[in-house]
């Protein structure tokens, strides 16, 4: 600083180095030279490269990112640095560029009092207590769930306005007497208010359903009421209905969540036990409930005083037996560790994919590269992407063929013209897009109708298509997993037995040479899938499936698969 007292610090530094002031330690001089060389590299990168790349380069060159990680609250500090880098990336996606403009942008934010906010340093899988709204919890599950604020009333402020608007029925206003300056509730307003209130309560009921289905092990409902005796009396009056479902007037008149939960729970055996009486009108339900009432006065009066024992007395009370028990508890391994990572719901397609990955890890497994490419799952692309390249993916072509087979009349004339007309009608009904209709393999469909399998379908007693199912599948460890799937076709023959049929559009020509190779490969790909379909459908529909058939449209072959479960 003494080299140039009135100049900026960086200019004073340059003058100090140029003058070569005596008395400077050699190690300090080396640090200064190294810094100036590095600084020139950063300036060059700022002019030529991206801003985000410059920021990350400075983090790495100076080891600043590692240094803050070793400081107190290091994870949060590193998360803030990553947030700055992400903000630079987002800034460069706009029409603005460069370090100078970015610094000006930050300065303007500081002058306005804005803040980038503290970065989130915690991952989604952290073992912590999470506080969230009901809407943001949709799709998530937790072992213990607390639902607070159930005693609050629904927000019905909108119904206090002078008018109501409905997308279907239009506008309803209150009647106003201009002389007396009094507004009256008109009949249209009353009708629309009733309709809007029912819609509001329907939505709130869906929200309550989402909240109460987030818990995997224990659900705790917390509510406050002004008069507990009056509230319990209302619950018991509303619970006298004989039906399992609460009466419609009880559901419609509810002012809050507690007006639904209370009468429903009041019919449970555990509620009667809590009240010290028999449950005459109770409903037999396998759930278990406990109830706890805490009064405000009790909370105000209760004071917890803990006398901490002296360290010497604690040491005297610690025995070898106690030490052994503490060690055992801390070292105990949860016996059902694998069950924690299992999904509660799975699709058949996902199980099939996992089974294929498992088989590929086996040393004797061999599969040509072309088949692996053909098996890659491709998500359905948006329509605008399909219009851009005029070419559908293999998965989209397969979907189009499955849609065609879903609506195909097996008794129709198996001519090329009839099939073309049928596909054109599907496109007119918007069941297929024009691009999808153009990809349907008409000769392959014609061959299918003329095959022995097509003849069996024409003479079938019943034909079911796109059969959805949900089934509880028990694995080797005894855990039940919800399995979902859709079978392409299921038909009953004259002997009363059923046949499971699945259409496949996999490319096998030129990839698999012999018929035995085709059968082996299809069994590897789809054996488990059809076996699961068979087990689930037989259990649900109480039928016997005598055959599992794959029809390959690419090879125009009918394959009968053996059970693989």
Coordinates of C-alpha atoms in Angstrom, one line a residue:
X1 CA 0.0 0.0 0.0
X2 CA 2.9 2.4 0.7
X3 CA 4.0 2.1 -2.9
X4 CA 0.9 4.0 -4.1
X5 CA -1.2 5.2 -1.1
X6 CA -3.9 6.8 -3.3
X7 CA -4.1 4.2 -6.1
X8 CA -6.4 1.1 -6.1
X9 CA -4.8 -1.8 -4.2
X10 CA -4.2 -3.8 -7.4
X11 CA -2.3 -0.8 -9.0
X12 CA -0.3 -0.5 -5.8
X13 CA 0.6 -4.2 -6.0
X14 CA 1.8 -3.8 -9.6
X15 CA 3.9 -0.8 -8.8
X16 CA 5.4 -2.6 -5.8
X17 CA 6.4 -5.5 -8.0
X18 CA 7.8 -3.3 -10.8
X19 CA 9.9 -1.2 -8.4
X20 CA 11.3 -4.4 -6.8
X21 CA 11.2 -3.0 -3.3
X22 CA 14.1 -4.3 -1.2
X23 CA 13.4 -6.1 2.0
X24 CA 10.7 -8.4 0.6
X25 CA 11.0 -12.0 1.5
X26 CA 11.9 -14.3 -1.5
X27 CA 8.9 -16.6 -0.8
X28 CA 6.6 -13.6 -0.8
X29 CA 8.0 -12.4 -4.1
X30 CA 7.5 -15.9 -5.6
X31 CA 3.8 -15.9 -4.4
X32 CA 3.2 -12.5 -5.9
X33 CA 4.7 -13.6 -9.3
X34 CA 2.7 -16.8 -9.3
X35 CA -0.5 -14.8 -8.5
X36 CA 0.1 -12.3 -11.3
X37 CA 0.6 -15.1 -13.8
X38 CA -2.5 -16.9 -12.6
X39 CA -4.4 -13.6 -12.7
X40 CA -3.5 -13.0 -16.3
X41 CA -4.7 -16.5 -17.2
X42 CA -8.1 -15.8 -15.5
X43 CA -8.4 -12.5 -17.4
X44 CA -7.7 -14.3 -20.6
X45 CA -10.4 -16.9 -19.7
X46 CA -12.8 -14.1 -18.8
X47 CA -12.4 -12.6 -22.3
X48 CA -12.5 -15.8 -24.2
X49 CA -14.4 -18.4 -22.2
X50 CA -17.7 -18.6 -20.3
X51 CA -18.4 -16.9 -17.0
X52 CA -19.4 -20.1 -15.2
X53 CA -16.2 -21.8 -16.4
X54 CA -14.1 -18.8 -15.0
X55 CA -15.8 -19.1 -11.6
X56 CA -15.2 -22.8 -11.3
X57 CA -11.6 -22.4 -12.5
X58 CA -11.0 -19.9 -9.8
X59 CA -12.5 -22.3 -7.2
X60 CA -10.1 -25.1 -8.4
X61 CA -6.9 -23.0 -8.9
X62 CA -7.1 -21.4 -5.5
X63 CA -8.4 -24.5 -3.6
X64 CA -11.0 -22.1 -2.2
X65 CA -13.8 -24.7 -2.7
X66 CA -11.9 -27.3 -0.6
X67 CA -10.9 -24.7 2.0
X68 CA -14.5 -23.5 2.8
X69 CA -15.5 -27.2 3.0
X70 CA -13.1 -27.6 5.9
X71 CA -14.5 -24.6 7.7
X72 CA -17.4 -24.5 10.1
X73 CA -20.7 -25.2 8.3
X74 CA -18.6 -26.3 5.3
X75 CA -21.4 -28.1 3.4
X76 CA -23.5 -25.0 3.4
X77 CA -20.6 -22.8 2.3
X78 CA -19.8 -25.1 -0.6
X79 CA -23.5 -25.2 -1.5
X80 CA -23.5 -21.4 -1.7
X81 CA -20.5 -21.5 -4.0
X82 CA -22.2 -24.0 -6.3
X83 CA -25.3 -21.7 -6.3
X84 CA -23.1 -18.8 -7.5
X85 CA -21.8 -21.0 -10.3
X86 CA -25.4 -22.1 -11.2
X87 CA -26.5 -18.4 -11.2
X88 CA -23.7 -17.6 -13.6
X89 CA -24.8 -20.4 -15.9
X90 CA -28.4 -19.1 -15.9
X91 CA -27.2 -15.6 -16.5
X92 CA -25.3 -16.6 -19.6
X93 CA -28.4 -18.3 -21.0
X94 CA -29.9 -14.8 -21.4
X95 CA -28.9 -12.2 -24.0
X96 CA -26.2 -10.8 -21.6
X97 CA -22.6 -12.0 -21.4
X98 CA -19.4 -11.2 -19.7
X99 CA -17.9 -10.8 -16.2
X100 CA -18.4 -7.0 -16.1
X101 CA -22.1 -7.2 -16.8
X102 CA -22.5 -10.0 -14.3
X103 CA -20.8 -7.9 -11.6
X104 CA -23.0 -5.0 -12.4
X105 CA -26.0 -7.3 -12.2
X106 CA -24.9 -8.4 -8.7
X107 CA -24.4 -4.8 -7.6
X108 CA -27.9 -3.8 -8.7
X109 CA -29.3 -6.7 -6.7
X110 CA -27.4 -5.6 -3.6
X111 CA -28.6 -2.0 -4.0
X112 CA -32.2 -3.2 -4.3
X113 CA -31.8 -5.3 -1.2
X114 CA -32.3 -8.6 -3.1
X115 CA -30.5 -11.7 -2.1
X116 CA -29.6 -14.9 -4.0
X117 CA -30.8 -16.8 -0.9
X118 CA -29.0 -19.5 1.0
X119 CA -28.4 -22.6 -1.1
X120 CA -29.9 -25.9 -0.1
X121 CA -27.1 -28.1 1.2
X122 CA -29.3 -31.1 2.1
X123 CA -30.1 -33.9 -0.3
X124 CA -33.6 -35.4 -0.7
X125 CA -32.6 -38.6 1.1
X126 CA -31.3 -37.0 4.3
X127 CA -32.6 -38.7 7.5
X128 CA -34.3 -35.5 8.9
X129 CA -37.7 -34.2 9.9
X130 CA -39.3 -32.6 6.9
X131 CA -41.8 -29.8 7.1
X132 CA -43.9 -29.4 3.9
X133 CA -47.3 -28.5 2.6
X134 CA -49.8 -31.3 1.7
X135 CA -49.6 -30.4 -2.0
X136 CA -45.8 -30.7 -2.1
X137 CA -45.9 -34.1 -0.3
X138 CA -47.8 -35.7 -3.2
X139 CA -46.1 -38.8 -4.4
X140 CA -43.9 -39.1 -1.3
X141 CA -44.0 -41.5 1.6
X142 CA -42.6 -41.3 5.1
X143 CA -42.6 -43.7 8.1
X144 CA -44.2 -41.2 10.5
X145 CA -46.4 -38.4 9.4
X146 CA -47.9 -35.6 11.5
X147 CA -50.8 -33.7 9.9
X148 CA -51.2 -30.4 11.9
X149 CA -53.9 -27.8 11.8
X150 CA -56.9 -30.1 11.1
X151 CA -59.1 -28.0 13.4
X152 CA -59.0 -25.0 11.1
X153 CA -62.0 -24.2 8.9
X154 CA -61.9 -24.2 5.1
X155 CA -61.1 -20.9 3.4
X156 CA -64.5 -19.7 2.1
X157 CA -63.7 -16.0 1.8
X158 CA -64.5 -16.0 -1.9
X159 CA -68.2 -16.7 -1.1
X160 CA -68.5 -13.4 0.7
X161 CA -68.1 -11.3 -2.5
X162 CA -71.0 -9.6 -4.2
X163 CA -70.7 -11.9 -7.2
X164 CA -69.6 -15.4 -8.1
X165 CA -68.3 -16.7 -11.5
X166 CA -68.5 -20.2 -12.9
X167 CA -66.8 -21.4 -16.1
X168 CA -70.0 -23.3 -17.1
X169 CA -72.9 -21.3 -15.7
X170 CA -71.4 -17.8 -16.0
X171 CA -72.0 -14.9 -13.5
X172 CA -74.3 -14.8 -10.5
X173 CA -74.7 -11.6 -8.5
X174 CA -76.5 -10.6 -5.3
X175 CA -79.7 -8.6 -5.5
X176 CA -79.3 -5.0 -4.4
X177 CA -82.0 -2.5 -3.2
X178 CA -80.5 0.9 -4.1
X179 CA -83.0 2.8 -2.0
X180 CA -82.4 0.9 1.2
X181 CA -78.8 0.2 0.3
X182 CA -79.2 -3.5 1.2
X183 CA -78.0 -6.5 -0.7
X184 CA -80.0 -9.8 -0.8
X185 CA -78.9 -13.3 -1.7
X186 CA -80.5 -14.0 -5.1
X187 CA -81.6 -17.5 -6.1
X188 CA -78.9 -17.8 -8.8
X189 CA -76.2 -16.6 -6.4
X190 CA -77.4 -19.2 -3.8
X191 CA -77.4 -22.0 -6.3
X192 CA -73.9 -21.1 -7.6
X193 CA -72.6 -20.7 -4.0
X194 CA -73.9 -24.2 -3.2
X195 CA -72.2 -25.6 -6.3
X196 CA -68.9 -23.8 -5.6
X197 CA -68.9 -24.9 -1.9
X198 CA -69.4 -28.6 -3.0
X199 CA -66.5 -28.2 -5.4
X200 CA -64.3 -26.7 -2.7
X201 CA -65.1 -29.5 -0.3
X202 CA -64.5 -32.1 -3.0
X203 CA -61.0 -30.6 -3.6
X204 CA -60.3 -30.4 0.2
X205 CA -61.4 -34.1 0.5
X206 CA -58.8 -35.0 -2.1
X207 CA -56.2 -33.0 -0.3
X208 CA -57.0 -34.8 2.9
X209 CA -56.7 -38.1 1.2
X210 CA -53.3 -37.2 -0.1
X211 CA -52.2 -36.2 3.4
X212 CA -53.5 -39.3 5.2
X213 CA -51.9 -41.7 2.6
X214 CA -48.3 -40.4 3.0
X215 CA -47.7 -42.5 6.2
X216 CA -46.1 -46.0 5.9
X217 CA -46.1 -46.9 9.6
X218 CA -47.8 -44.3 11.8
X219 CA -50.2 -41.4 11.2
X220 CA -50.6 -38.7 13.8
X221 CA -53.5 -36.2 13.4
X222 CA -53.3 -33.0 15.4
X223 CA -56.3 -30.6 15.8
X224 CA -57.5 -27.9 18.2
X225 CA -61.1 -27.4 19.3
X226 CA -62.7 -24.8 21.6
X227 CA -65.1 -27.1 23.4
X228 CA -64.1 -30.8 23.4
X229 CA -67.4 -32.0 25.0
X230 CA -69.5 -30.3 22.4
X231 CA -67.3 -31.5 19.6
X232 CA -67.4 -35.1 20.7
X233 CA -71.2 -34.9 21.0
X234 CA -71.4 -33.7 17.4
X235 CA -69.2 -36.5 16.3
X236 CA -71.3 -39.2 18.0
X237 CA -74.5 -37.8 16.6
X238 CA -73.1 -37.8 13.1
X239 CA -71.7 -41.3 13.5
X240 CA -75.1 -43.0 14.2
X241 CA -75.7 -43.7 10.5
X242 CA -75.8 -47.4 9.7
X243 CA -73.9 -47.1 6.3
X244 CA -70.2 -47.5 6.1
X245 CA -69.8 -44.2 4.4
X246 CA -70.7 -41.0 6.3
X247 CA -74.1 -39.6 5.2
X248 CA -74.0 -37.0 2.4
X249 CA -75.3 -34.2 4.6
X250 CA -72.5 -34.8 7.1
X251 CA -69.9 -34.6 4.3
X252 CA -71.6 -31.6 2.7
X253 CA -72.0 -29.5 5.9
X254 CA -68.3 -30.0 7.0
X255 CA -66.5 -26.7 7.8
X256 CA -63.1 -28.3 8.2
X257 CA -61.2 -31.6 8.0
X258 CA -62.1 -32.5 11.6
X259 CA -65.8 -32.6 10.7
X260 CA -65.0 -35.6 8.4
X261 CA -62.3 -37.3 10.5
X262 CA -64.2 -37.1 13.8
X263 CA -67.5 -38.8 12.9
X264 CA -65.6 -41.4 11.0
X265 CA -63.3 -42.3 13.9
X266 CA -66.2 -42.1 16.4
X267 CA -67.6 -45.3 15.0
X268 CA -64.4 -47.2 15.7
X269 CA -64.1 -49.7 18.6
X270 CA -61.0 -47.9 19.9
X271 CA -63.0 -44.7 20.2
X272 CA -65.6 -46.4 22.3
X273 CA -62.9 -47.9 24.5
X274 CA -61.4 -44.4 25.0
X275 CA -64.9 -43.2 26.1
X276 CA -65.3 -46.1 28.4
X277 CA -68.4 -47.7 26.8
X278 CA -69.4 -50.4 24.4
X279 CA -69.4 -49.7 20.7
X280 CA -73.0 -50.6 19.7
X281 CA -72.9 -49.1 16.2
X282 CA -69.2 -49.7 15.5
X283 CA -67.8 -50.7 12.2
X284 CA -65.4 -53.7 12.2
X285 CA -62.2 -52.2 10.8
X286 CA -58.6 -53.6 11.1
X287 CA -57.1 -50.2 11.9
X288 CA -56.1 -49.2 15.4
X289 CA -56.4 -45.8 16.9
X290 CA -55.3 -44.1 20.1
X291 CA -56.6 -40.8 21.4
X292 CA -55.1 -38.1 23.5
X293 CA -56.6 -34.8 24.8
X294 CA -54.4 -32.0 26.0
X295 CA -56.0 -29.0 27.6
X296 CA -54.5 -25.5 27.2
X297 CA -54.5 -25.0 31.0
X298 CA -52.5 -28.1 31.4
X299 CA -49.9 -26.9 29.0
X300 CA -49.6 -23.6 30.8
X301 CA -49.2 -25.2 34.2
X302 CA -46.9 -28.1 33.4
X303 CA -43.3 -27.3 34.2
X304 CA -40.7 -30.0 33.7
X305 CA -37.8 -29.9 36.3
X306 CA -35.0 -32.3 35.6
X307 CA -32.4 -32.9 38.4
X308 CA -29.2 -34.0 36.7
X309 CA -27.3 -36.5 38.8
X310 CA -23.7 -36.0 39.5
X311 CA -21.1 -37.6 37.3
X312 CA -19.7 -39.6 40.2
X313 CA -23.1 -41.3 40.9
X314 CA -23.5 -42.0 37.2
X315 CA -20.2 -43.8 37.1
X316 CA -21.1 -45.9 40.2
X317 CA -24.4 -47.1 38.6
X318 CA -22.8 -48.2 35.4
X319 CA -22.4 -52.0 35.5
X320 CA -20.9 -54.4 33.1
X321 CA -24.3 -55.7 32.4
X322 CA -25.5 -52.2 31.4
X323 CA -22.5 -51.7 29.2
X324 CA -23.1 -54.9 27.4
X325 CA -26.8 -54.0 26.9
X326 CA -25.8 -50.5 25.5
X327 CA -23.3 -52.1 23.1
X328 CA -25.8 -54.6 22.0
X329 CA -28.4 -52.0 21.2
X330 CA -26.0 -49.8 19.3
X331 CA -24.5 -52.7 17.3
X332 CA -27.8 -54.4 16.5
X333 CA -28.5 -54.6 12.7
X334 CA -32.0 -54.2 11.5
X335 CA -33.0 -57.8 10.3
X336 CA -35.2 -56.5 7.4
X337 CA -32.7 -54.0 5.9
X338 CA -33.4 -55.1 2.4
X339 CA -37.1 -54.4 2.8
X340 CA -36.4 -50.7 3.3
X341 CA -35.1 -50.2 -0.2
X342 CA -37.9 -52.2 -1.9
X343 CA -40.5 -50.3 -3.9
X344 CA -44.1 -50.7 -2.6
X345 CA -45.3 -50.6 -6.2
X346 CA -43.7 -51.9 -9.4
X347 CA -44.7 -52.4 -13.0
X348 CA -44.2 -55.6 -14.9
X349 CA -42.0 -53.9 -17.5
X350 CA -39.7 -52.6 -14.7
X351 CA -39.3 -56.1 -13.3
X352 CA -38.6 -57.5 -16.8
X353 CA -35.9 -54.8 -17.3
X354 CA -34.3 -55.7 -13.9
X355 CA -34.4 -59.4 -14.8
X356 CA -32.7 -58.7 -18.1
X357 CA -29.9 -56.7 -16.4
X358 CA -29.4 -59.5 -13.9
X359 CA -29.0 -62.0 -16.7
X360 CA -26.6 -59.8 -18.6
X361 CA -24.3 -59.8 -15.5
X362 CA -24.1 -63.6 -15.7
X363 CA -20.8 -64.8 -17.4
X364 CA -22.5 -67.2 -19.8
X365 CA -24.9 -64.6 -21.1
X366 CA -24.3 -63.4 -24.6
X367 CA -26.3 -61.0 -26.7
X368 CA -25.5 -59.4 -30.1
X369 CA -25.0 -55.7 -30.1
X370 CA -27.8 -55.2 -32.6
X371 CA -30.3 -56.8 -30.1
X372 CA -29.1 -54.6 -27.3
X373 CA -29.7 -51.6 -29.4
X374 CA -33.2 -52.8 -30.3
X375 CA -34.1 -53.3 -26.7
X376 CA -33.3 -49.8 -25.5
X377 CA -36.4 -48.2 -24.1
X378 CA -37.4 -45.0 -25.7
X379 CA -39.9 -42.6 -24.1
X380 CA -42.7 -41.3 -26.2
X381 CA -41.6 -38.0 -27.8
X382 CA -43.8 -34.9 -27.9
X383 CA -45.8 -34.4 -31.1
X384 CA -43.8 -31.3 -32.2
X385 CA -40.7 -33.5 -32.2
X386 CA -42.4 -36.1 -34.3
X387 CA -43.5 -33.4 -36.8
X388 CA -40.0 -32.0 -37.1
X389 CA -38.1 -35.0 -38.2
X390 CA -41.0 -36.9 -39.9
X391 CA -39.7 -40.1 -38.4
X392 CA -41.0 -42.0 -35.5
X393 CA -38.9 -44.0 -33.1
X394 CA -39.2 -47.8 -32.8
X395 CA -41.2 -47.5 -29.5
X396 CA -43.7 -45.1 -31.2
X397 CA -44.1 -47.4 -34.2
X398 CA -44.8 -50.3 -31.7
X399 CA -47.3 -48.2 -29.9
X400 CA -49.1 -47.4 -33.1
X401 CA -49.3 -51.1 -34.0
X402 CA -50.6 -52.0 -30.5
X403 CA -53.3 -49.3 -30.8
X404 CA -54.3 -50.8 -34.2
X405 CA -54.5 -54.3 -32.8
X406 CA -56.6 -53.1 -29.8
X407 CA -59.4 -52.0 -32.2
X408 CA -59.0 -54.6 -35.0
X409 CA -62.0 -56.7 -35.9
X410 CA -60.6 -60.2 -36.2
X411 CA -63.5 -61.3 -38.3
X412 CA -62.9 -58.6 -41.0
X413 CA -61.8 -59.5 -44.5
X414 CA -58.0 -59.9 -44.5
X415 CA -57.2 -57.9 -47.6
X416 CA -54.7 -55.1 -48.1
X417 CA -57.4 -52.6 -49.1
X418 CA -59.7 -53.5 -46.1
X419 CA -56.9 -53.1 -43.6
X420 CA -55.7 -49.8 -45.2
X421 CA -59.3 -48.5 -44.9
X422 CA -59.5 -49.6 -41.3
X423 CA -56.2 -47.8 -40.4
X424 CA -57.5 -44.7 -42.2
X425 CA -60.7 -44.8 -40.0
X426 CA -58.5 -45.0 -36.9
X427 CA -56.7 -41.9 -38.0
X428 CA -60.0 -40.1 -38.7
X429 CA -61.1 -40.9 -35.2
X430 CA -57.8 -39.5 -33.9
X431 CA -56.9 -42.8 -32.3
X432 CA -53.7 -42.6 -34.5
X433 CA -51.9 -39.6 -35.9
X434 CA -51.3 -39.5 -39.6
X435 CA -47.6 -40.2 -39.0
X436 CA -48.4 -43.2 -36.9
X437 CA -51.0 -44.6 -39.4
X438 CA -48.3 -44.5 -42.1
X439 CA -46.0 -46.7 -40.0
X440 CA -48.4 -49.6 -39.4
X441 CA -47.2 -52.7 -41.2
X442 CA -50.3 -53.7 -43.2
X443 CA -48.8 -56.9 -44.8
X444 CA -47.7 -58.1 -41.4
X445 CA -51.3 -57.6 -40.1
X446 CA -52.7 -59.4 -43.1
X447 CA -50.4 -62.3 -42.4
X448 CA -51.5 -62.3 -38.8
X449 CA -55.2 -62.5 -39.7
X450 CA -54.6 -65.3 -42.2
X451 CA -52.5 -67.3 -39.6
X452 CA -53.6 -70.2 -37.4
X453 CA -53.6 -67.8 -34.5
X454 CA -55.9 -65.4 -36.3
X455 CA -58.3 -68.3 -37.0
X456 CA -58.3 -69.2 -33.3
X457 CA -59.2 -65.6 -32.4
X458 CA -62.1 -65.6 -34.9
X459 CA -63.6 -68.7 -33.3
X460 CA -62.9 -67.7 -29.7
X461 CA -65.8 -67.5 -27.2
X462 CA -64.5 -64.3 -25.6
X463 CA -61.7 -61.8 -26.5
X464 CA -60.5 -59.3 -24.0
X465 CA -58.0 -56.6 -25.0
X466 CA -55.7 -54.3 -23.1
X467 CA -56.6 -56.0 -19.8
X468 CA -55.2 -53.9 -16.9
X469 CA -54.5 -55.5 -13.5
X470 CA -53.1 -54.7 -10.0
X471 CA -51.8 -57.7 -8.1
X472 CA -50.0 -58.3 -4.8
X473 CA -46.9 -60.3 -5.7
X474 CA -45.1 -62.0 -2.9
X475 CA -41.3 -62.2 -3.3
X476 CA -38.8 -64.8 -2.0
X477 CA -38.6 -63.0 1.3
X478 CA -42.3 -63.0 1.9
X479 CA -42.8 -59.3 1.2
X480 CA -45.8 -58.3 -0.9
X481 CA -45.2 -55.8 -3.7
X482 CA -48.0 -54.1 -5.7
X483 CA -47.6 -55.2 -9.3
X484 CA -49.3 -53.3 -12.2
X485 CA -49.5 -54.2 -15.9
X486 CA -51.6 -54.4 -19.0
X487 CA -52.0 -57.6 -21.0
X488 CA -52.4 -57.1 -24.8
X489 CA -55.0 -59.8 -25.4
X490 CA -56.7 -62.6 -23.5
X491 CA -59.2 -65.0 -25.3
X492 CA -61.2 -68.0 -24.3
X493 CA -61.5 -71.0 -26.5
X494 CA -64.2 -73.5 -27.0
X495 CA -62.8 -75.8 -24.3
X496 CA -63.3 -73.1 -21.6
X497 CA -59.6 -72.5 -21.2
X498 CA -57.9 -69.2 -21.8
X499 CA -54.9 -68.1 -23.9
X500 CA -52.6 -65.1 -23.1
X501 CA -51.4 -63.3 -26.2
X502 CA -48.8 -60.6 -26.4
X503 CA -47.8 -58.7 -29.6
X504 CA -44.2 -57.8 -30.1
X505 CA -42.6 -55.6 -32.8
X506 CA -38.9 -56.3 -31.9
X507 CA -36.6 -56.4 -34.9
X508 CA -35.3 -60.0 -35.2
X509 CA -34.8 -60.3 -39.0
X510 CA -31.1 -60.3 -39.8
X511 CA -30.2 -60.3 -36.1
X512 CA -31.3 -63.8 -34.9
X513 CA -30.8 -66.5 -37.6
X514 CA -32.3 -69.7 -36.4
X515 CA -35.8 -70.3 -35.1
X516 CA -34.3 -71.8 -31.9
X517 CA -32.3 -68.6 -31.4
X518 CA -35.5 -66.5 -31.8
X519 CA -37.3 -68.7 -29.2
X520 CA -34.4 -68.5 -26.7
X521 CA -34.0 -64.7 -27.2
X522 CA -37.8 -64.0 -26.8
X523 CA -37.9 -66.2 -23.7
X524 CA -35.0 -64.2 -22.2
X525 CA -36.8 -60.9 -23.0
X526 CA -40.4 -61.7 -22.2
X527 CA -40.6 -65.0 -20.4
X528 CA -40.7 -63.4 -16.9
X529 CA -43.2 -60.7 -18.1
X530 CA -45.7 -63.2 -19.5
X531 CA -45.3 -65.5 -16.5
X532 CA -46.2 -62.6 -14.2
X533 CA -49.1 -61.7 -16.4
X534 CA -50.4 -65.3 -16.2
X535 CA -50.0 -65.6 -12.4
X536 CA -51.8 -62.2 -11.8
X537 CA -54.6 -62.7 -14.2
X538 CA -55.3 -66.3 -13.1
X539 CA -55.5 -65.2 -9.5
X540 CA -57.7 -62.2 -10.2
X541 CA -60.1 -63.6 -12.7
X542 CA -60.1 -67.2 -11.3
X543 CA -59.4 -68.7 -14.7
X544 CA -56.8 -71.1 -16.1
X545 CA -54.5 -69.9 -18.8
X546 CA -53.3 -72.9 -20.8
X547 CA -50.9 -71.1 -23.2
X548 CA -48.7 -68.0 -23.3
X549 CA -48.2 -66.9 -26.9
X550 CA -45.9 -64.2 -28.4
X551 CA -46.7 -63.0 -31.9
X552 CA -43.6 -61.4 -33.6
X553 CA -44.8 -59.0 -36.3
X554 CA -41.3 -58.5 -37.7
X555 CA -40.7 -62.2 -38.2
X556 CA -44.4 -63.1 -38.7
X557 CA -44.0 -66.0 -36.2
X558 CA -46.1 -67.4 -33.4
X559 CA -44.1 -68.5 -30.3
X560 CA -45.5 -70.5 -27.4
X561 CA -43.5 -69.8 -24.2
X562 CA -43.1 -72.1 -21.2
X563 CA -43.5 -70.9 -17.6
X564 CA -40.4 -69.2 -16.2
X565 CA -41.5 -68.6 -12.6

